[in-house]
XYZ file of C-alpha atoms in Angstrom:
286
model
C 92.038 75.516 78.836
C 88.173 74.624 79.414
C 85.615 77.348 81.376
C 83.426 75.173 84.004
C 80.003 75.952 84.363
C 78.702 76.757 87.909
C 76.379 77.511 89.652
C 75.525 80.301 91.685
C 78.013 82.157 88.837
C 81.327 83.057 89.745
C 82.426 86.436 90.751
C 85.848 87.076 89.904
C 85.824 90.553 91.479
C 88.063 90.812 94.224
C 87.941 93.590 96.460
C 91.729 94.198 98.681
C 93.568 96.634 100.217
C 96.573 96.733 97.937
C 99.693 98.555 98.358
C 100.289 101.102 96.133
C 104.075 100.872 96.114
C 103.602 97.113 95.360
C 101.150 97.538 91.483
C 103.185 96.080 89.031
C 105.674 94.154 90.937
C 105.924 90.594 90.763
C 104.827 89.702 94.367
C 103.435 86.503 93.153
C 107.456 85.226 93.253
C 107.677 86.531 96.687
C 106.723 83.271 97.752
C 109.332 81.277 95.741
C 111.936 83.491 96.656
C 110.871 83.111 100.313
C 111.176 79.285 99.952
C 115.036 80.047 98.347
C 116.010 82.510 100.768
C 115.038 79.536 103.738
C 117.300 76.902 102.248
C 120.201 79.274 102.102
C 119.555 80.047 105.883
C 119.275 76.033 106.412
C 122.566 75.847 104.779
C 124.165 78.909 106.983
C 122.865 77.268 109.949
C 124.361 73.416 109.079
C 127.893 74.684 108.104
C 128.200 76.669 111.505
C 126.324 75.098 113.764
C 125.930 70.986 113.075
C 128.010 68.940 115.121
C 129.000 65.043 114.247
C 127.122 63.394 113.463
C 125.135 65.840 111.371
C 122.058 66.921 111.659
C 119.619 68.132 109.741
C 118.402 72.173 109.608
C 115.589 73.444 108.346
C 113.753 76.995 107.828
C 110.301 76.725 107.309
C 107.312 79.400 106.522
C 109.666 82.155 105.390
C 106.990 84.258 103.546
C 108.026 88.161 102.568
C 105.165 90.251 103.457
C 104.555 93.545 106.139
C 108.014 93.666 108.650
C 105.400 94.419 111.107
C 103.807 90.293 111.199
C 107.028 88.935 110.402
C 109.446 90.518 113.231
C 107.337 89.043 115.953
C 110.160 86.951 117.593
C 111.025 86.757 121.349
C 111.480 90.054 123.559
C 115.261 89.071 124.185
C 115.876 88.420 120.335
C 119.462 89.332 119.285
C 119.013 92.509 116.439
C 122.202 92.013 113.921
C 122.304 94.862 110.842
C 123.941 94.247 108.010
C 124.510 96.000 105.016
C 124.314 94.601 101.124
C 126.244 97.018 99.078
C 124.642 100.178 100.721
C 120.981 98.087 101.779
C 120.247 97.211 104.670
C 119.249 94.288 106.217
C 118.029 93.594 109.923
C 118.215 89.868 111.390
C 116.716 88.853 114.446
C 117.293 85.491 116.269
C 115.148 84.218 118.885
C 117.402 83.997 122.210
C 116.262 80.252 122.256
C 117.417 79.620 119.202
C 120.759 80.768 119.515
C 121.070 78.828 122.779
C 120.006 75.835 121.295
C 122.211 76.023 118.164
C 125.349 76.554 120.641
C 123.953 73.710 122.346
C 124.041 71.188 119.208
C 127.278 72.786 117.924
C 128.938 71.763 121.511
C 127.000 68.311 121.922
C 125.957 70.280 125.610
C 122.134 68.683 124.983
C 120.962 65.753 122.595
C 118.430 67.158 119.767
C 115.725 65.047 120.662
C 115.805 67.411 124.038
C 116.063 70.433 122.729
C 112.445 72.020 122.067
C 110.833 70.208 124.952
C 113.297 69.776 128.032
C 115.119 72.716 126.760
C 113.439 74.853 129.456
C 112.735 78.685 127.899
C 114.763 81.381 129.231
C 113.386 84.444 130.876
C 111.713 86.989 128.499
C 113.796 89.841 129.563
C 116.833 87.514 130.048
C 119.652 88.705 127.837
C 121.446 86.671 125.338
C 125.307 85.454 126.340
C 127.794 87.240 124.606
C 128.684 83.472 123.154
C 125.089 84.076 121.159
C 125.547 87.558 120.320
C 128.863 86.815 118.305
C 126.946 83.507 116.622
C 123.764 85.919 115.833
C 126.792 88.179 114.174
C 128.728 85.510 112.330
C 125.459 84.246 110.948
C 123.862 87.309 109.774
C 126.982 88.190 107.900
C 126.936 84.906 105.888
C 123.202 84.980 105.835
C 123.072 88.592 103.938
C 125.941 87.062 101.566
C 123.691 84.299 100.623
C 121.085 87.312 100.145
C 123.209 89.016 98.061
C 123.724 86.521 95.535
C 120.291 86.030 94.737
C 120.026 89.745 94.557
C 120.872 91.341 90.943
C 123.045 94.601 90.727
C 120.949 98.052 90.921
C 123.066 100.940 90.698
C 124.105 103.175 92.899
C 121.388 105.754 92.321
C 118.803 103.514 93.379
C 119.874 103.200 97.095
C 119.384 106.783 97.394
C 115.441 107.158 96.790
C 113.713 110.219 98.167
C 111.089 108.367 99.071
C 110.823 105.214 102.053
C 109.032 102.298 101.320
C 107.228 100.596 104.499
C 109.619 97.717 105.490
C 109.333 94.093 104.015
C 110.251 91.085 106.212
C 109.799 87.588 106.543
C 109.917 85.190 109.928
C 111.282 81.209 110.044
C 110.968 78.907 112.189
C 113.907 76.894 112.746
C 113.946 72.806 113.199
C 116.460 70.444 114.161
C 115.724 66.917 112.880
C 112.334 68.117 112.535
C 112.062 69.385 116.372
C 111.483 73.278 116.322
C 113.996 75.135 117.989
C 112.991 78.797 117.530
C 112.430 81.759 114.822
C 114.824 83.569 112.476
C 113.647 86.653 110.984
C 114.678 89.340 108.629
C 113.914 92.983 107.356
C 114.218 94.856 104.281
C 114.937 98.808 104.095
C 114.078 100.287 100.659
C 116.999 99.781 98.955
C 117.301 96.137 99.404
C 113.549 96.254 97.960
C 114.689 97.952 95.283
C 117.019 95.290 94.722
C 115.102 92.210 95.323
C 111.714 92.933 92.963
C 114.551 94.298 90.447
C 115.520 90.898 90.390
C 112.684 89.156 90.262
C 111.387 91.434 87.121
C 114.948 90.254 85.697
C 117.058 92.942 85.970
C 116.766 97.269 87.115
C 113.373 99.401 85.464
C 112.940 102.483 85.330
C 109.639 102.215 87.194
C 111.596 100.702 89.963
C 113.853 104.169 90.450
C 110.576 106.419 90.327
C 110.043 108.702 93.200
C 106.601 108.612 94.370
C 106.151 112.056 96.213
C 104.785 113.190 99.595
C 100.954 111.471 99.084
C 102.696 107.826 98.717
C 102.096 107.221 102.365
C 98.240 107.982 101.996
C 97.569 105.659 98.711
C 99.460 102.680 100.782
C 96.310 102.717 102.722
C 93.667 102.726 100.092
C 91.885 99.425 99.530
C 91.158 98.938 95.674
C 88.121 97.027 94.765
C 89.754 95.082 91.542
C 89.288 92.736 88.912
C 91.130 90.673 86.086
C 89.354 90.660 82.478
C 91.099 87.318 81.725
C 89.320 86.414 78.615
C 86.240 87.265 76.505
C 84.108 84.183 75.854
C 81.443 84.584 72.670
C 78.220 82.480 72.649
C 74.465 82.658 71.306
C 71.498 82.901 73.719
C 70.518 79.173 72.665
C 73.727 77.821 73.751
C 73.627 79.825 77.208
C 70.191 78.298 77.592
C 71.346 74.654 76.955
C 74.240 74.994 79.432
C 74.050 73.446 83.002
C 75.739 72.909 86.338
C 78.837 70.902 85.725
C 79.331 71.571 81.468
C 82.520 72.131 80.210
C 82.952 75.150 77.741
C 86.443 75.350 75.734
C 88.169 78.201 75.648
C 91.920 79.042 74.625
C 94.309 80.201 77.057
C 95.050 84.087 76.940
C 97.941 85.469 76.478
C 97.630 88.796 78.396
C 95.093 89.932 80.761
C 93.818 93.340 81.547
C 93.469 94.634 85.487
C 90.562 96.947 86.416
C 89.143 99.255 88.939
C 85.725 99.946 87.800
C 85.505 100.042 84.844
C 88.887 101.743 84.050
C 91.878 99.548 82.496
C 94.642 99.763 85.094
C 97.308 97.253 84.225
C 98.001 95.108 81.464
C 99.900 91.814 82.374
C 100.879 88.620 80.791
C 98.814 85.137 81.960
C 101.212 82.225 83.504
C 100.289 79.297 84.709
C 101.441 78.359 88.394
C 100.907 75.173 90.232
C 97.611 74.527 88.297
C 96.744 78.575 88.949
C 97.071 81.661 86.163
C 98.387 84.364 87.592
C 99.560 87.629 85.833
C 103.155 88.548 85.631
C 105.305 90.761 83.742
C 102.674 94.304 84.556
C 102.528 97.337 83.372
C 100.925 100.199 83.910
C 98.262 101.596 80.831
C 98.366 105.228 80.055
């Protein structure tokens, strides 16, 4: 690992509004898991809907983050809710899309038409009951292909005093790389519980904490923080001689220590991501 000199210096202070329920989590595999979780929806989608010869499905842009950006999908969207094992799940599917996938699953209109002489329906125009019972058939196997990737938590863990602000994450659905319309879905507190379980590798006991009646109040408290990465040691002649552009080596860390101020916070492990260290594995210091 080398340090590059720059100049003006670097501030590696970053000041966000974090959510409290999310400290310590591994929300930097969110993305990843996003990524997963749109292939197994490409896959749903191909089995049921793709008509000879086959086509090609694809979910792109399926990033887990506030329900509130990601559920933004067409007035007349078909709501399915499903339940993992006593989770649940909400699906939406854009109107359009549902009409379009009956469309290529029937050979009623060639792909090439379908996002732009497809013309859009009305926004209050309700879905056919032919959609409706896709939207249901494809939640169902959707939430399965959730479930799979989800680890066991038991029971006691569905049952949490406390509610967690939903997590969701939109797609946007192509046919042979022509966008036919979005695909969202919506995590309750449970399935949460479930899905950073599994990403930490397995049920914590931070995980099954109850968080009391101020939890809703620290979710909107920004955090002004900052990662103490390394310490680097050097004499005032050799800070002198350095210059824009000089390459100091240093040896890659194997933990990292998060800070507000200057109190210790969270302790974490360094990985390396895509050319990026980011800190995994947290916990919190006493």
């Amino acid at each position: 690992m080398a340090l590059r000199c720059v100049a003006p210096p670097f501030n590696a202070t970053s000041c966000v509004a974090v959510p409290s329920h999310l400290l310590g989590r591994p929300v930097h595999q969110l993305a990843p898991f996003g990524e997963d979780l749109a292939g197994d929806i490409a896959r749903v989608l191909a089995q049921r809907c793709a008509n000879l010869p086959a086509h090609t499905f694809d979910v792109a842009n399926m990033h887990l983050s506030d329900a509130s950006d990601a559920t933004d999908v067409a007035p007349n969207a078909v709501v399915v809710d499903t339940d993992l094992d006593g989770a649940q799940v909400r699906w939406r599917f854009d109107s359009d899309l549902l009409a379009r996938l009956i469309d290529v699953r029937y050979g009623t209109a060639p792909v090439s038409a379908l996002a732009a002489a497809a013309p859009p329906r009305r926004p209050d125009a309700p879905a056919s009951g032919t959609a409706r019972r896709l939207a249901q058939l494809l939640a169902e196997e959707c939430v399965q292909a959730l479930g799979r990737r989800l680890s066991y938590v038991p029971e006691r863990a569905t049952t949490l005093a406390y509610v967690l602000p939903p997590l969701g994450a939109k797609g946007t659905v192509s046919i042979d790389g022509a966008p036919v319309g979005a695909v969202s879905i919506e995590l309750d507190t449970a399935a949460q519980v479930r899905l950073f379980s599994s990403l930490s590798g397995g049920p914590r006991d931070a995980e099954l904490r109850q968080t009391g009646g101020h939890d809703h109040v620290g979710r909107r408290i920004a955090l002004c923080m900052r990662a103490h990465v390394l310490d680097l040691r050097l004499s005032i002649a050799e800070i002198l001689d350095l210059r824009p552009g000089q390459v100091v080596a240093t040896s890659n860390p194997n933990v990292a220590t998060v800070c507000i101020g200057e109190q210790a916070l969270l302790r974490g492990r360094v990985h390396e991501r895509a050319g990026k260290l980011c800190l995994t594995s947290l916990e919190f210091l006493e």
